[in-house]
Amino acid sequence: MIDKKFYHTLSEQLESKCVQLVAVSKTKNAEEIKSMYDEGQRIFGENKVQELLSKKPLLPSDIKWHLIGNLQSNKVKQIISNVELIHSVSSMKLLAEIEKQSKELDISTNILLQVHIATEETKSGFTPDELLSELSSGSFDNLKNTNIHGLMGMASFTHDNNQIKNEFKQLKSLFDKFKSEYSKNQDFKILSMGMSGDYELAIEAGSNMVRIGSLLFGAR
Ligand SMILES: *Cc1c(COP(=O)(O)O)cnc(C)c1O
């Protein structure tokens, strides 16, 4: 069951701050997604390629699907023409594969680079140093079919709000630095950070896109 009243309160609050809401619908069925669509939500996030591809045909075609979870190179070809944005581009190898397959399909794929800001080793992404060195060595200059719209990150899973705040602040300052050095791409403006447990801290730190699942759809 979705909490409609909470959904409207949250979306108004986010709208007033110019923060976009990605409703994370992983493990939820098409019916549950449709009921949030009927409340006005259009951006939905899934973390698995197969799950996204199996739900998509069951739902209205004006939904903007975002892939937010780990993407394997061998699934790139299937997913790129089916999503508005991929949040989870976590390596140069994956980026190269997205560029190659997008060229073959003659499409432009919108992506975010995922940055590793948490302490957990299990979370993936570029380190801030890696990202800046790829940027200054020109690795992102020759992309023709892949458009980097911004950065995504996940804070550590901890109750220590100060730690979470610091991780988000670190990502925000990396975002600002990247943006100023990547001025040839005017589309670079999305900072995707914040989930159910920490979206308020993320917005305070400068997020403009939050990915919220359990608060909207109930626990998984
Ligand atoms: C599941 C997931 C979310 C949403 O998590 P909630 O805590 O349910 O809001 C956000 N981002 C990513 C990458 C996820 O996998």
PDB file of C-alpha atoms and ligand atoms in Angstrom:
ATOM      1  CA  MET A   1       0.000   0.000   0.000  1.00  0.00           C
ATOM      2  CA  ILE A   2       1.263   3.430  -0.836  1.00  0.00           C
ATOM      3  CA  ASP A   3       0.795   6.321   1.552  1.00  0.00           C
ATOM      4  CA  LYS A   4      -0.895   8.873  -0.738  1.00  0.00           C
ATOM      5  CA  LYS A   5      -0.994  11.654   1.805  1.00  0.00           C
ATOM      6  CA  PHE A   6       2.699  11.255   2.537  1.00  0.00           C
ATOM      7  CA  TYR A   7       3.456  11.149  -1.190  1.00  0.00           C
ATOM      8  CA  HIS A   8       1.772  14.514  -1.790  1.00  0.00           C
ATOM      9  CA  THR A   9       3.361  16.141   1.239  1.00  0.00           C
ATOM     10  CA  LEU A  10       6.784  14.905   0.177  1.00  0.00           C
ATOM     11  CA  SER A  11       6.446  15.842  -3.475  1.00  0.00           C
ATOM     12  CA  GLU A  12       5.304  19.364  -2.610  1.00  0.00           C
ATOM     13  CA  GLN A  13       8.176  19.757  -0.186  1.00  0.00           C
ATOM     14  CA  LEU A  14      10.671  18.552  -2.799  1.00  0.00           C
ATOM     15  CA  GLU A  15       9.169  20.661  -5.562  1.00  0.00           C
ATOM     16  CA  SER A  16       9.493  23.793  -3.465  1.00  0.00           C
ATOM     17  CA  LYS A  17      13.199  23.040  -3.156  1.00  0.00           C
ATOM     18  CA  CYS A  18      13.618  22.127  -6.849  1.00  0.00           C
ATOM     19  CA  VAL A  19      14.576  18.568  -5.922  1.00  0.00           C
ATOM     20  CA  GLN A  20      13.449  15.789  -8.253  1.00  0.00           C
ATOM     21  CA  LEU A  21      11.903  12.643  -6.814  1.00  0.00           C
ATOM     22  CA  VAL A  22      12.790   9.197  -8.086  1.00  0.00           C
ATOM     23  CA  ALA A  23      10.222   6.764  -6.635  1.00  0.00           C
ATOM     24  CA  VAL A  24      12.190   3.570  -6.074  1.00  0.00           C
ATOM     25  CA  SER A  25       9.826   0.756  -7.003  1.00  0.00           C
ATOM     26  CA  LYS A  26      12.117  -2.278  -6.769  1.00  0.00           C
ATOM     27  CA  THR A  27      10.276  -5.417  -5.552  1.00  0.00           C
ATOM     28  CA  LYS A  28       6.925  -3.599  -5.960  1.00  0.00           C
ATOM     29  CA  ASN A  29       4.452  -4.856  -8.546  1.00  0.00           C
ATOM     30  CA  ALA A  30       2.931  -3.028 -11.501  1.00  0.00           C
ATOM     31  CA  GLU A  31      -0.298  -2.368  -9.642  1.00  0.00           C
ATOM     32  CA  GLU A  32       1.492  -0.606  -6.800  1.00  0.00           C
ATOM     33  CA  ILE A  33       3.511   1.434  -9.276  1.00  0.00           C
ATOM     34  CA  LYS A  34       0.365   2.356 -11.199  1.00  0.00           C
ATOM     35  CA  SER A  35      -1.293   3.658  -8.052  1.00  0.00           C
ATOM     36  CA  MET A  36       1.580   6.058  -7.490  1.00  0.00           C
ATOM     37  CA  TYR A  37       1.526   7.002 -11.165  1.00  0.00           C
ATOM     38  CA  ASP A  38      -2.147   7.871 -10.707  1.00  0.00           C
ATOM     39  CA  GLU A  39      -1.140  10.289  -7.945  1.00  0.00           C
ATOM     40  CA  GLY A  40       1.067  12.074 -10.468  1.00  0.00           C
ATOM     41  CA  GLN A  41       4.490  10.443 -10.081  1.00  0.00           C
ATOM     42  CA  ARG A  42       6.349   9.920 -13.364  1.00  0.00           C
ATOM     43  CA  ILE A  43       9.948   9.012 -12.459  1.00  0.00           C
ATOM     44  CA  PHE A  44      10.466   5.479 -11.159  1.00  0.00           C
ATOM     45  CA  GLY A  45      13.761   3.838 -10.208  1.00  0.00           C
ATOM     46  CA  GLU A  46      14.653   0.160 -10.398  1.00  0.00           C
ATOM     47  CA  ASN A  47      17.914  -1.488  -9.388  1.00  0.00           C
ATOM     48  CA  LYS A  48      17.764  -4.578 -11.618  1.00  0.00           C
ATOM     49  CA  VAL A  49      17.720  -4.666 -15.393  1.00  0.00           C
ATOM     50  CA  GLN A  50      15.436  -7.700 -15.735  1.00  0.00           C
ATOM     51  CA  GLU A  51      12.952  -6.376 -13.209  1.00  0.00           C
ATOM     52  CA  LEU A  52      12.733  -3.019 -14.958  1.00  0.00           C
ATOM     53  CA  LEU A  53      12.304  -4.612 -18.381  1.00  0.00           C
ATOM     54  CA  SER A  54       9.575  -6.933 -17.181  1.00  0.00           C
ATOM     55  CA  LYS A  55       7.520  -4.179 -15.499  1.00  0.00           C
ATOM     56  CA  LYS A  56       7.920  -1.528 -18.162  1.00  0.00           C
ATOM     57  CA  PRO A  57       5.501  -3.031 -20.737  1.00  0.00           C
ATOM     58  CA  LEU A  58       2.805  -3.350 -18.070  1.00  0.00           C
ATOM     59  CA  LEU A  59       2.783   0.353 -17.278  1.00  0.00           C
ATOM     60  CA  PRO A  60       2.028   3.680 -19.021  1.00  0.00           C
ATOM     61  CA  SER A  61       4.563   4.649 -21.652  1.00  0.00           C
ATOM     62  CA  ASP A  62       5.178   8.157 -20.294  1.00  0.00           C
ATOM     63  CA  ILE A  63       6.915   6.793 -17.201  1.00  0.00           C
ATOM     64  CA  LYS A  64      10.542   7.842 -17.032  1.00  0.00           C
ATOM     65  CA  TRP A  65      12.507   4.804 -15.884  1.00  0.00           C
ATOM     66  CA  HIS A  66      15.791   5.255 -14.067  1.00  0.00           C
ATOM     67  CA  LEU A  67      18.251   2.440 -13.459  1.00  0.00           C
ATOM     68  CA  ILE A  68      19.822   3.008 -10.042  1.00  0.00           C
ATOM     69  CA  GLY A  69      21.536  -0.337  -9.322  1.00  0.00           C
ATOM     70  CA  ASN A  70      24.689  -2.085 -10.461  1.00  0.00           C
ATOM     71  CA  LEU A  71      24.831  -2.636 -14.201  1.00  0.00           C
ATOM     72  CA  GLN A  72      26.817  -5.445 -15.792  1.00  0.00           C
ATOM     73  CA  SER A  73      28.428  -4.813 -19.155  1.00  0.00           C
ATOM     74  CA  ASN A  74      26.553  -7.680 -20.801  1.00  0.00           C
ATOM     75  CA  LYS A  75      23.190  -6.037 -19.979  1.00  0.00           C
ATOM     76  CA  VAL A  76      24.030  -2.598 -21.368  1.00  0.00           C
ATOM     77  CA  LYS A  77      22.643  -3.337 -24.810  1.00  0.00           C
ATOM     78  CA  GLN A  78      19.238  -4.348 -23.425  1.00  0.00           C
ATOM     79  CA  ILE A  79      18.773  -1.452 -21.055  1.00  0.00           C
ATOM     80  CA  ILE A  80      20.019   1.713 -22.757  1.00  0.00           C
ATOM     81  CA  SER A  81      17.061   2.277 -25.059  1.00  0.00           C
ATOM     82  CA  ASN A  82      14.630   1.608 -22.208  1.00  0.00           C
ATOM     83  CA  VAL A  83      15.645   4.190 -19.624  1.00  0.00           C
ATOM     84  CA  GLU A  84      15.749   7.945 -19.290  1.00  0.00           C
ATOM     85  CA  LEU A  85      18.759   7.915 -16.972  1.00  0.00           C
ATOM     86  CA  ILE A  86      21.302   5.441 -15.593  1.00  0.00           C
ATOM     87  CA  HIS A  87      22.531   6.566 -12.147  1.00  0.00           C
ATOM     88  CA  SER A  88      25.025   3.797 -11.569  1.00  0.00           C
ATOM     89  CA  VAL A  89      27.902   4.126 -14.008  1.00  0.00           C
ATOM     90  CA  SER A  90      30.711   3.065 -11.743  1.00  0.00           C
ATOM     91  CA  SER A  91      33.717   2.362 -13.985  1.00  0.00           C
ATOM     92  CA  MET A  92      35.414   3.493 -17.196  1.00  0.00           C
ATOM     93  CA  LYS A  93      34.860   0.028 -18.622  1.00  0.00           C
ATOM     94  CA  LEU A  94      31.109   0.324 -18.168  1.00  0.00           C
ATOM     95  CA  LEU A  95      31.117   3.838 -19.580  1.00  0.00           C
ATOM     96  CA  ALA A  96      32.979   2.615 -22.657  1.00  0.00           C
ATOM     97  CA  GLU A  97      30.479  -0.179 -23.185  1.00  0.00           C
ATOM     98  CA  ILE A  98      27.554   2.256 -22.891  1.00  0.00           C
ATOM     99  CA  GLU A  99      29.204   4.539 -25.443  1.00  0.00           C
ATOM    100  CA  LYS A 100      29.840   1.640 -27.829  1.00  0.00           C
ATOM    101  CA  GLN A 101      26.347   0.166 -27.647  1.00  0.00           C
ATOM    102  CA  SER A 102      24.696   3.596 -27.853  1.00  0.00           C
ATOM    103  CA  LYS A 103      26.663   4.307 -31.011  1.00  0.00           C
ATOM    104  CA  GLU A 104      25.545   1.015 -32.499  1.00  0.00           C
ATOM    105  CA  LEU A 105      21.899   1.789 -31.770  1.00  0.00           C
ATOM    106  CA  ASP A 106      22.395   5.397 -32.842  1.00  0.00           C
ATOM    107  CA  ILE A 107      20.943   6.756 -29.598  1.00  0.00           C
ATOM    108  CA  SER A 108      22.109   9.081 -26.869  1.00  0.00           C
ATOM    109  CA  THR A 109      22.231   7.601 -23.357  1.00  0.00           C
ATOM    110  CA  ASN A 110      21.949   9.805 -20.281  1.00  0.00           C
ATOM    111  CA  ILE A 111      24.034   8.773 -17.304  1.00  0.00           C
ATOM    112  CA  LEU A 112      25.343   9.779 -13.895  1.00  0.00           C
ATOM    113  CA  LEU A 113      28.768   8.759 -12.657  1.00  0.00           C
ATOM    114  CA  GLN A 114      28.537   6.902  -9.365  1.00  0.00           C
ATOM    115  CA  VAL A 115      30.990   8.000  -6.700  1.00  0.00           C
ATOM    116  CA  HIS A 116      32.124   5.909  -3.779  1.00  0.00           C
ATOM    117  CA  ILE A 117      31.711   8.099  -0.688  1.00  0.00           C
ATOM    118  CA  ALA A 118      30.698   5.479   1.898  1.00  0.00           C
ATOM    119  CA  THR A 119      32.966   3.453   4.137  1.00  0.00           C
ATOM    120  CA  GLU A 120      31.492   0.099   3.054  1.00  0.00           C
ATOM    121  CA  GLU A 121      33.664  -1.690   0.518  1.00  0.00           C
ATOM    122  CA  THR A 122      30.579  -3.336  -0.966  1.00  0.00           C
ATOM    123  CA  LYS A 123      29.307  -0.070  -2.404  1.00  0.00           C
ATOM    124  CA  SER A 124      30.687   0.617  -5.852  1.00  0.00           C
ATOM    125  CA  GLY A 125      31.738   3.714  -7.729  1.00  0.00           C
ATOM    126  CA  PHE A 126      34.668   5.902  -8.684  1.00  0.00           C
ATOM    127  CA  THR A 127      36.754   7.359  -5.915  1.00  0.00           C
ATOM    128  CA  PRO A 128      36.778  11.168  -5.995  1.00  0.00           C
ATOM    129  CA  ASP A 129      40.467  11.151  -6.992  1.00  0.00           C
ATOM    130  CA  GLU A 130      39.878   8.718  -9.822  1.00  0.00           C
ATOM    131  CA  LEU A 131      37.043  10.814 -11.165  1.00  0.00           C
ATOM    132  CA  LEU A 132      39.027  14.050 -11.139  1.00  0.00           C
ATOM    133  CA  SER A 133      42.006  12.424 -12.782  1.00  0.00           C
ATOM    134  CA  GLU A 134      39.840  10.918 -15.543  1.00  0.00           C
ATOM    135  CA  LEU A 135      38.308  14.347 -16.036  1.00  0.00           C
ATOM    136  CA  SER A 136      41.613  16.180 -16.277  1.00  0.00           C
ATOM    137  CA  SER A 137      43.077  13.594 -18.614  1.00  0.00           C
ATOM    138  CA  GLY A 138      40.197  14.214 -21.014  1.00  0.00           C
ATOM    139  CA  SER A 139      38.502  10.822 -20.712  1.00  0.00           C
ATOM    140  CA  PHE A 140      35.055  12.375 -20.897  1.00  0.00           C
ATOM    141  CA  ASP A 141      35.770  14.746 -23.783  1.00  0.00           C
ATOM    142  CA  ASN A 142      35.200  12.415 -26.707  1.00  0.00           C
ATOM    143  CA  LEU A 143      31.876  10.880 -25.748  1.00  0.00           C
ATOM    144  CA  LYS A 144      29.415  11.246 -28.613  1.00  0.00           C
ATOM    145  CA  ASN A 145      26.541   8.997 -27.642  1.00  0.00           C
ATOM    146  CA  THR A 146      26.747   9.187 -23.863  1.00  0.00           C
ATOM    147  CA  ASN A 147      25.753  12.312 -21.991  1.00  0.00           C
ATOM    148  CA  ILE A 148      27.033  12.712 -18.418  1.00  0.00           C
ATOM    149  CA  HIS A 149      24.312  14.595 -16.543  1.00  0.00           C
ATOM    150  CA  GLY A 150      25.885  14.533 -13.104  1.00  0.00           C
ATOM    151  CA  LEU A 151      26.940  12.429 -10.129  1.00  0.00           C
ATOM    152  CA  MET A 152      25.302   9.885  -7.848  1.00  0.00           C
ATOM    153  CA  GLY A 153      26.370   8.641  -4.448  1.00  0.00           C
ATOM    154  CA  MET A 154      25.237   6.681  -1.427  1.00  0.00           C
ATOM    155  CA  ALA A 155      26.214   7.507   2.131  1.00  0.00           C
ATOM    156  CA  SER A 156      27.309   4.877   4.629  1.00  0.00           C
ATOM    157  CA  PHE A 157      24.619   2.858   6.345  1.00  0.00           C
ATOM    158  CA  THR A 158      25.030   4.291   9.824  1.00  0.00           C
ATOM    159  CA  HIS A 159      23.086   6.142  12.493  1.00  0.00           C
ATOM    160  CA  ASP A 160      25.870   8.683  12.776  1.00  0.00           C
ATOM    161  CA  ASN A 161      24.285  11.723  11.124  1.00  0.00           C
ATOM    162  CA  ASN A 162      27.518  13.650  11.207  1.00  0.00           C
ATOM    163  CA  GLN A 163      29.257  11.023   9.167  1.00  0.00           C
ATOM    164  CA  ILE A 164      26.414  10.966   6.644  1.00  0.00           C
ATOM    165  CA  LYS A 165      26.458  14.765   6.431  1.00  0.00           C
ATOM    166  CA  ASN A 166      30.192  14.775   5.834  1.00  0.00           C
ATOM    167  CA  GLU A 167      29.950  12.190   3.080  1.00  0.00           C
ATOM    168  CA  PHE A 168      27.230  14.181   1.329  1.00  0.00           C
ATOM    169  CA  LYS A 169      29.207  17.398   1.708  1.00  0.00           C
ATOM    170  CA  GLN A 170      32.225  15.683   0.197  1.00  0.00           C
ATOM    171  CA  LEU A 171      30.156  14.598  -2.787  1.00  0.00           C
ATOM    172  CA  LYS A 172      28.682  18.076  -3.204  1.00  0.00           C
ATOM    173  CA  SER A 173      32.085  19.689  -3.321  1.00  0.00           C
ATOM    174  CA  LEU A 174      33.284  17.087  -5.828  1.00  0.00           C
ATOM    175  CA  PHE A 175      30.175  17.835  -7.896  1.00  0.00           C
ATOM    176  CA  ASP A 176      30.918  21.576  -7.860  1.00  0.00           C
ATOM    177  CA  LYS A 177      34.534  21.031  -8.822  1.00  0.00           C
ATOM    178  CA  PHE A 178      33.644  18.597 -11.603  1.00  0.00           C
ATOM    179  CA  LYS A 179      30.972  20.958 -12.907  1.00  0.00           C
ATOM    180  CA  SER A 180      33.313  23.905 -13.108  1.00  0.00           C
ATOM    181  CA  GLU A 181      35.996  21.884 -14.894  1.00  0.00           C
ATOM    182  CA  TYR A 182      33.539  20.200 -17.227  1.00  0.00           C
ATOM    183  CA  SER A 183      31.997  23.419 -18.443  1.00  0.00           C
ATOM    184  CA  LYS A 184      31.780  22.179 -22.019  1.00  0.00           C
ATOM    185  CA  ASN A 185      28.811  20.071 -20.954  1.00  0.00           C
ATOM    186  CA  GLN A 186      25.918  22.325 -19.976  1.00  0.00           C
ATOM    187  CA  ASP A 187      23.776  19.277 -19.161  1.00  0.00           C
ATOM    188  CA  PHE A 188      25.935  18.388 -16.169  1.00  0.00           C
ATOM    189  CA  LYS A 189      23.629  19.466 -13.344  1.00  0.00           C
ATOM    190  CA  ILE A 190      22.183  16.484 -11.470  1.00  0.00           C
ATOM    191  CA  LEU A 191      23.393  15.519  -8.019  1.00  0.00           C
ATOM    192  CA  SER A 192      21.566  12.313  -7.071  1.00  0.00           C
ATOM    193  CA  MET A 193      21.955  11.660  -3.360  1.00  0.00           C
ATOM    194  CA  GLY A 194      19.574  10.786  -0.541  1.00  0.00           C
ATOM    195  CA  MET A 195      17.323   7.806   0.195  1.00  0.00           C
ATOM    196  CA  SER A 196      14.458   7.205   2.670  1.00  0.00           C
ATOM    197  CA  GLY A 197      16.685   7.373   5.729  1.00  0.00           C
ATOM    198  CA  ASP A 198      18.874  10.312   4.798  1.00  0.00           C
ATOM    199  CA  TYR A 199      17.201  12.427   2.118  1.00  0.00           C
ATOM    200  CA  GLU A 200      16.788  15.445   4.397  1.00  0.00           C
ATOM    201  CA  LEU A 201      20.507  15.493   5.170  1.00  0.00           C
ATOM    202  CA  ALA A 202      21.233  15.054   1.462  1.00  0.00           C
ATOM    203  CA  ILE A 203      19.069  18.011   0.457  1.00  0.00           C
ATOM    204  CA  GLU A 204      20.674  20.175   3.134  1.00  0.00           C
ATOM    205  CA  ALA A 205      24.019  19.272   1.609  1.00  0.00           C
ATOM    206  CA  GLY A 206      22.892  20.237  -1.900  1.00  0.00           C
ATOM    207  CA  SER A 207      21.201  17.232  -3.511  1.00  0.00           C
ATOM    208  CA  ASN A 208      18.780  17.978  -6.336  1.00  0.00           C
ATOM    209  CA  MET A 209      17.546  14.409  -6.937  1.00  0.00           C
ATOM    210  CA  VAL A 210      16.528  11.934  -4.244  1.00  0.00           C
ATOM    211  CA  ARG A 211      15.809   8.209  -4.635  1.00  0.00           C
ATOM    212  CA  ILE A 212      13.103   7.160  -2.204  1.00  0.00           C
ATOM    213  CA  GLY A 213      11.624   3.678  -1.883  1.00  0.00           C
ATOM    214  CA  SER A 214      10.493   2.361   1.471  1.00  0.00           C
ATOM    215  CA  LEU A 215       9.108   5.669   2.771  1.00  0.00           C
ATOM    216  CA  LEU A 216       6.721   5.780  -0.191  1.00  0.00           C
ATOM    217  CA  PHE A 217       5.893   2.154  -0.846  1.00  0.00           C
ATOM    218  CA  GLY A 218       6.353   0.704   2.622  1.00  0.00           C
ATOM    219  CA  ALA A 219       9.094  -1.609   3.805  1.00  0.00           C
ATOM    220  CA  ARG A 220      10.432  -4.237   1.409  1.00  0.00           C
TER     221      ARG A 220
HETATM  222  C1  LIG B   1      16.877   0.714  -2.882  1.00  0.00           C
HETATM  223  C2  LIG B   1      17.628   1.908  -3.280  1.00  0.00           C
HETATM  224  C3  LIG B   1      17.207   3.204  -2.909  1.00  0.00           C
HETATM  225  C4  LIG B   1      15.980   3.467  -2.060  1.00  0.00           C
HETATM  226  O1  LIG B   1      16.121   2.961  -0.793  1.00  0.00           O
HETATM  227  P1  LIG B   1      15.058   3.286   0.380  1.00  0.00           P
HETATM  228  O2  LIG B   1      15.853   3.207   1.606  1.00  0.00           O
HETATM  229  O3  LIG B   1      14.010   2.243   0.262  1.00  0.00           O
HETATM  230  O4  LIG B   1      14.522   4.650   0.119  1.00  0.00           O
HETATM  231  C5  LIG B   1      17.960   4.290  -3.346  1.00  0.00           C
HETATM  232  N1  LIG B   1      19.058   4.130  -4.103  1.00  0.00           N
HETATM  233  C6  LIG B   1      19.501   2.906  -4.473  1.00  0.00           C
HETATM  234  C7  LIG B   1      20.733   2.810  -5.304  1.00  0.00           C
HETATM  235  C8  LIG B   1      18.806   1.769  -4.079  1.00  0.00           C
HETATM  236  O5  LIG B   1      19.253   0.552  -4.453  1.00  0.00           O
END
